[in-house]
C-alpha positions as YAML, in Angstrom:
chain: A
units: angstrom
residues:
- id: 1
  name: UNK
  ca: [-45.56, 96.86, -87.03]
- id: 2
  name: UNK
  ca: [-46.25, 93.50, -88.60]
- id: 3
  name: UNK
  ca: [-45.09, 90.65, -86.44]
- id: 4
  name: UNK
  ca: [-42.48, 88.08, -87.35]
- id: 5
  name: UNK
  ca: [-44.34, 85.00, -88.54]
- id: 6
  name: UNK
  ca: [-47.28, 86.92, -89.99]
- id: 7
  name: UNK
  ca: [-48.20, 86.84, -93.67]
- id: 8
  name: UNK
  ca: [-46.69, 89.67, -95.67]
- id: 9
  name: UNK
  ca: [-49.41, 91.77, -97.32]
- id: 10
  name: UNK
  ca: [-49.51, 91.24, -101.08]
- id: 11
  name: UNK
  ca: [-48.88, 94.18, -103.38]
- id: 12
  name: UNK
  ca: [-48.58, 95.13, -107.04]
- id: 13
  name: UNK
  ca: [-47.02, 98.55, -107.64]
- id: 14
  name: UNK
  ca: [-45.49, 100.50, -110.52]
- id: 15
  name: UNK
  ca: [-41.71, 100.35, -110.69]
- id: 16
  name: UNK
  ca: [-39.15, 102.96, -111.68]
- id: 17
  name: UNK
  ca: [-38.59, 101.04, -114.92]
- id: 18
  name: UNK
  ca: [-42.27, 101.16, -115.93]
- id: 19
  name: UNK
  ca: [-43.08, 97.55, -114.99]
- id: 20
  name: UNK
  ca: [-45.56, 96.46, -112.35]
- id: 21
  name: UNK
  ca: [-43.93, 94.48, -109.54]
- id: 22
  name: UNK
  ca: [-45.89, 92.08, -107.35]
- id: 23
  name: UNK
  ca: [-44.71, 90.44, -104.15]
- id: 24
  name: UNK
  ca: [-46.20, 87.15, -105.33]
- id: 25
  name: UNK
  ca: [-43.72, 87.02, -108.22]
- id: 26
  name: UNK
  ca: [-40.96, 86.51, -105.62]
- id: 27
  name: UNK
  ca: [-42.62, 83.49, -104.01]
- id: 28
  name: UNK
  ca: [-40.02, 80.76, -103.55]
- id: 29
  name: UNK
  ca: [-37.21, 83.13, -102.57]
- id: 30
  name: UNK
  ca: [-36.42, 85.60, -99.83]
- id: 31
  name: UNK
  ca: [-37.15, 89.25, -100.53]
- id: 32
  name: UNK
  ca: [-36.14, 92.37, -98.65]
- id: 33
  name: UNK
  ca: [-38.82, 95.07, -98.79]
- id: 34
  name: UNK
  ca: [-37.56, 98.37, -97.50]
- id: 35
  name: UNK
  ca: [-39.67, 101.48, -97.12]
- id: 36
  name: UNK
  ca: [-37.98, 104.86, -97.47]
- id: 37
  name: UNK
  ca: [-39.37, 108.39, -97.04]
- id: 38
  name: UNK
  ca: [-38.03, 110.34, -100.02]
- id: 39
  name: UNK
  ca: [-35.82, 109.63, -103.03]
- id: 40
  name: UNK
  ca: [-32.59, 111.56, -103.39]
- id: 41
  name: UNK
  ca: [-32.43, 112.83, -99.81]
- id: 42
  name: UNK
  ca: [-29.29, 112.19, -97.74]
- id: 43
  name: UNK
  ca: [-30.64, 109.36, -95.56]
- id: 44
  name: UNK
  ca: [-32.49, 107.60, -98.34]
- id: 45
  name: UNK
  ca: [-29.49, 107.87, -100.64]
- id: 46
  name: UNK
  ca: [-27.22, 106.38, -97.96]
- id: 47
  name: UNK
  ca: [-29.61, 103.48, -97.41]
- id: 48
  name: UNK
  ca: [-30.15, 102.80, -101.13]
- id: 49
  name: UNK
  ca: [-26.41, 102.91, -101.83]
- id: 50
  name: UNK
  ca: [-25.72, 100.47, -98.98]
- id: 51
  name: UNK
  ca: [-28.20, 98.04, -100.56]
- id: 52
  name: UNK
  ca: [-26.58, 98.68, -103.97]
- id: 53
  name: UNK
  ca: [-23.08, 98.09, -102.65]
- id: 54
  name: UNK
  ca: [-24.02, 94.77, -101.03]
- id: 55
  name: UNK
  ca: [-26.50, 93.54, -103.64]
- id: 56
  name: UNK
  ca: [-24.00, 90.86, -104.74]
- id: 57
  name: UNK
  ca: [-24.38, 89.12, -101.37]
- id: 58
  name: UNK
  ca: [-28.14, 89.08, -101.79]
- id: 59
  name: UNK
  ca: [-28.02, 87.96, -105.43]
- id: 60
  name: UNK
  ca: [-25.61, 85.09, -104.58]
- id: 61
  name: UNK
  ca: [-28.19, 83.87, -102.09]
- id: 62
  name: UNK
  ca: [-31.21, 84.49, -104.34]
- id: 63
  name: UNK
  ca: [-32.54, 87.28, -102.14]
- id: 64
  name: UNK
  ca: [-34.37, 90.07, -103.96]
- id: 65
  name: UNK
  ca: [-34.31, 93.70, -102.81]
- id: 66
  name: UNK
  ca: [-37.26, 96.08, -103.35]
- id: 67
  name: UNK
  ca: [-37.53, 99.71, -102.23]
- id: 68
  name: UNK
  ca: [-40.92, 101.38, -101.75]
- id: 69
  name: UNK
  ca: [-41.74, 105.06, -101.22]
- id: 70
  name: UNK
  ca: [-44.56, 107.46, -102.00]
- id: 71
  name: UNK
  ca: [-42.46, 109.26, -104.62]
- id: 72
  name: UNK
  ca: [-43.78, 109.42, -108.19]
- id: 73
  name: UNK
  ca: [-42.37, 106.84, -110.61]
- id: 74
  name: UNK
  ca: [-40.45, 109.53, -112.54]
- id: 75
  name: UNK
  ca: [-38.63, 110.64, -109.36]
- id: 76
  name: UNK
  ca: [-37.78, 107.03, -108.51]
- id: 77
  name: UNK
  ca: [-36.47, 106.48, -112.03]
- id: 78
  name: UNK
  ca: [-34.17, 109.51, -111.79]
- id: 79
  name: UNK
  ca: [-32.99, 108.40, -108.33]
- id: 80
  name: UNK
  ca: [-32.27, 104.85, -109.52]
- id: 81
  name: UNK
  ca: [-30.40, 106.15, -112.55]
- id: 82
  name: UNK
  ca: [-28.36, 108.71, -110.67]
- id: 83
  name: UNK
  ca: [-27.11, 106.16, -108.13]
- id: 84
  name: UNK
  ca: [-27.07, 103.08, -110.40]
- id: 85
  name: UNK
  ca: [-29.52, 101.19, -108.21]
- id: 86
  name: UNK
  ca: [-29.89, 97.61, -109.54]
- id: 87
  name: UNK
  ca: [-33.18, 96.77, -107.82]
- id: 88
  name: UNK
  ca: [-36.74, 98.00, -108.35]
- id: 89
  name: UNK
  ca: [-38.05, 101.10, -106.61]
- id: 90
  name: UNK
  ca: [-41.83, 101.08, -106.34]
- id: 91
  name: UNK
  ca: [-44.24, 103.99, -106.11]
- id: 92
  name: UNK
  ca: [-46.97, 103.67, -103.49]
- id: 93
  name: UNK
  ca: [-49.78, 106.06, -102.57]
- id: 94
  name: UNK
  ca: [-49.44, 104.98, -98.95]
- id: 95
  name: UNK
  ca: [-51.77, 101.98, -99.19]
- id: 96
  name: UNK
  ca: [-49.07, 99.31, -99.21]
- id: 97
  name: UNK
  ca: [-46.92, 101.18, -96.69]
- id: 98
  name: UNK
  ca: [-49.97, 101.36, -94.40]
- id: 99
  name: UNK
  ca: [-50.52, 97.61, -94.73]
- id: 100
  name: UNK
  ca: [-46.91, 97.19, -93.58]
- id: 101
  name: UNK
  ca: [-47.34, 99.66, -90.69]
- id: 102
  name: UNK
  ca: [-44.90, 101.96, -92.49]
- id: 103
  name: UNK
  ca: [-47.04, 105.01, -93.23]
- id: 104
  name: UNK
  ca: [-48.62, 107.62, -91.02]
- id: 105
  name: UNK
  ca: [-48.29, 110.94, -89.30]
- id: 106
  name: UNK
  ca: [-44.80, 112.40, -89.10]
- id: 107
  name: UNK
  ca: [-43.54, 115.64, -87.60]
- id: 108
  name: UNK
  ca: [-40.72, 117.70, -89.03]
- id: 109
  name: UNK
  ca: [-39.77, 121.29, -88.27]
- id: 110
  name: UNK
  ca: [-43.03, 121.74, -86.36]
- id: 111
  name: UNK
  ca: [-45.20, 120.52, -89.24]
- id: 112
  name: UNK
  ca: [-47.34, 117.38, -89.23]
- id: 113
  name: UNK
  ca: [-47.86, 115.39, -92.42]
- id: 114
  name: UNK
  ca: [-48.44, 111.83, -93.58]
- id: 115
  name: UNK
  ca: [-45.42, 110.00, -94.92]
- id: 116
  name: UNK
  ca: [-43.42, 106.80, -95.18]
- id: 117
  name: UNK
  ca: [-41.56, 105.43, -92.16]
- id: 118
  name: UNK
  ca: [-38.09, 103.91, -92.65]
- id: 119
  name: UNK
  ca: [-38.93, 100.25, -91.96]
- id: 120
  name: UNK
  ca: [-37.62, 97.05, -93.54]
- id: 121
  name: UNK
  ca: [-39.05, 93.54, -93.82]
- id: 122
  name: UNK
  ca: [-37.42, 90.31, -94.89]
- id: 123
  name: UNK
  ca: [-40.06, 88.03, -96.38]
- id: 124
  name: UNK
  ca: [-39.33, 84.31, -96.57]
- id: 125
  name: UNK
  ca: [-40.04, 82.08, -99.60]
- id: 126
  name: UNK
  ca: [-43.55, 81.26, -98.33]
- id: 127
  name: UNK
  ca: [-44.56, 84.92, -97.99]
- id: 128
  name: UNK
  ca: [-44.09, 85.11, -94.22]
- id: 129
  name: UNK
  ca: [-42.33, 87.96, -92.41]
- id: 130
  name: UNK
  ca: [-39.02, 86.47, -91.25]
- id: 131
  name: UNK
  ca: [-37.36, 89.66, -89.94]
- id: 132
  name: UNK
  ca: [-38.53, 93.22, -89.37]
- id: 133
  name: UNK
  ca: [-36.71, 96.41, -88.62]
- id: 134
  name: UNK
  ca: [-38.60, 99.49, -87.42]
- id: 135
  name: UNK
  ca: [-37.42, 103.09, -87.61]
- id: 136
  name: UNK
  ca: [-33.99, 102.11, -88.83]
- id: 137
  name: UNK
  ca: [-30.98, 104.34, -89.27]
- id: 138
  name: UNK
  ca: [-29.93, 104.46, -92.91]
- id: 139
  name: UNK
  ca: [-26.29, 103.92, -91.97]
- id: 140
  name: UNK
  ca: [-25.19, 100.31, -91.34]
- id: 141
  name: UNK
  ca: [-28.76, 99.04, -91.55]
- id: 142
  name: UNK
  ca: [-27.88, 96.64, -94.36]
- id: 143
  name: UNK
  ca: [-25.04, 95.18, -92.25]
- id: 144
  name: UNK
  ca: [-27.61, 94.31, -89.57]
- id: 145
  name: UNK
  ca: [-29.79, 92.53, -92.12]
- id: 146
  name: UNK
  ca: [-26.82, 90.55, -93.46]
- id: 147
  name: UNK
  ca: [-25.80, 89.60, -89.91]
- id: 148
  name: UNK
  ca: [-29.32, 88.38, -89.09]
- id: 149
  name: UNK
  ca: [-29.57, 86.44, -92.35]
- id: 150
  name: UNK
  ca: [-26.18, 84.91, -91.65]
- id: 151
  name: UNK
  ca: [-27.17, 83.89, -88.12]
- id: 152
  name: UNK
  ca: [-30.26, 82.23, -89.59]
- id: 153
  name: UNK
  ca: [-28.15, 80.35, -92.15]
- id: 154
  name: UNK
  ca: [-29.72, 82.17, -95.11]
- id: 155
  name: UNK
  ca: [-26.51, 83.85, -96.33]
...
């Protein structure tokens, strides 16, 4: 896992809306980058909807939210549309997730495969990792982020 205080790896990835989104375009504001395993699965839907339902708190404090998975752009677009997600979902081939220590071997039902780990990073306005959350539970994860940001005087 990246350490707090380290530089966040730069990225430019295709978004669900067809645009290319780069971390550098958020310089000067906080950004939450959350990695999720698979669009439209129960855990990922719960997590995305929690971000959606609290996005007003982030917007009021000029904090951007970005989701990243290894799903194709078309799947991310359907997911965002189905759940009215107001933030970009980016498609990654595992390269960016790997740079964020959020991609690797997983085991499910006795099968091993490479996939995205459910990790979240809060990047500060200078591009430094301010907070990190590894292997999070999709439920109440956003509340933890808001609490940490509040304790730091950011929200």
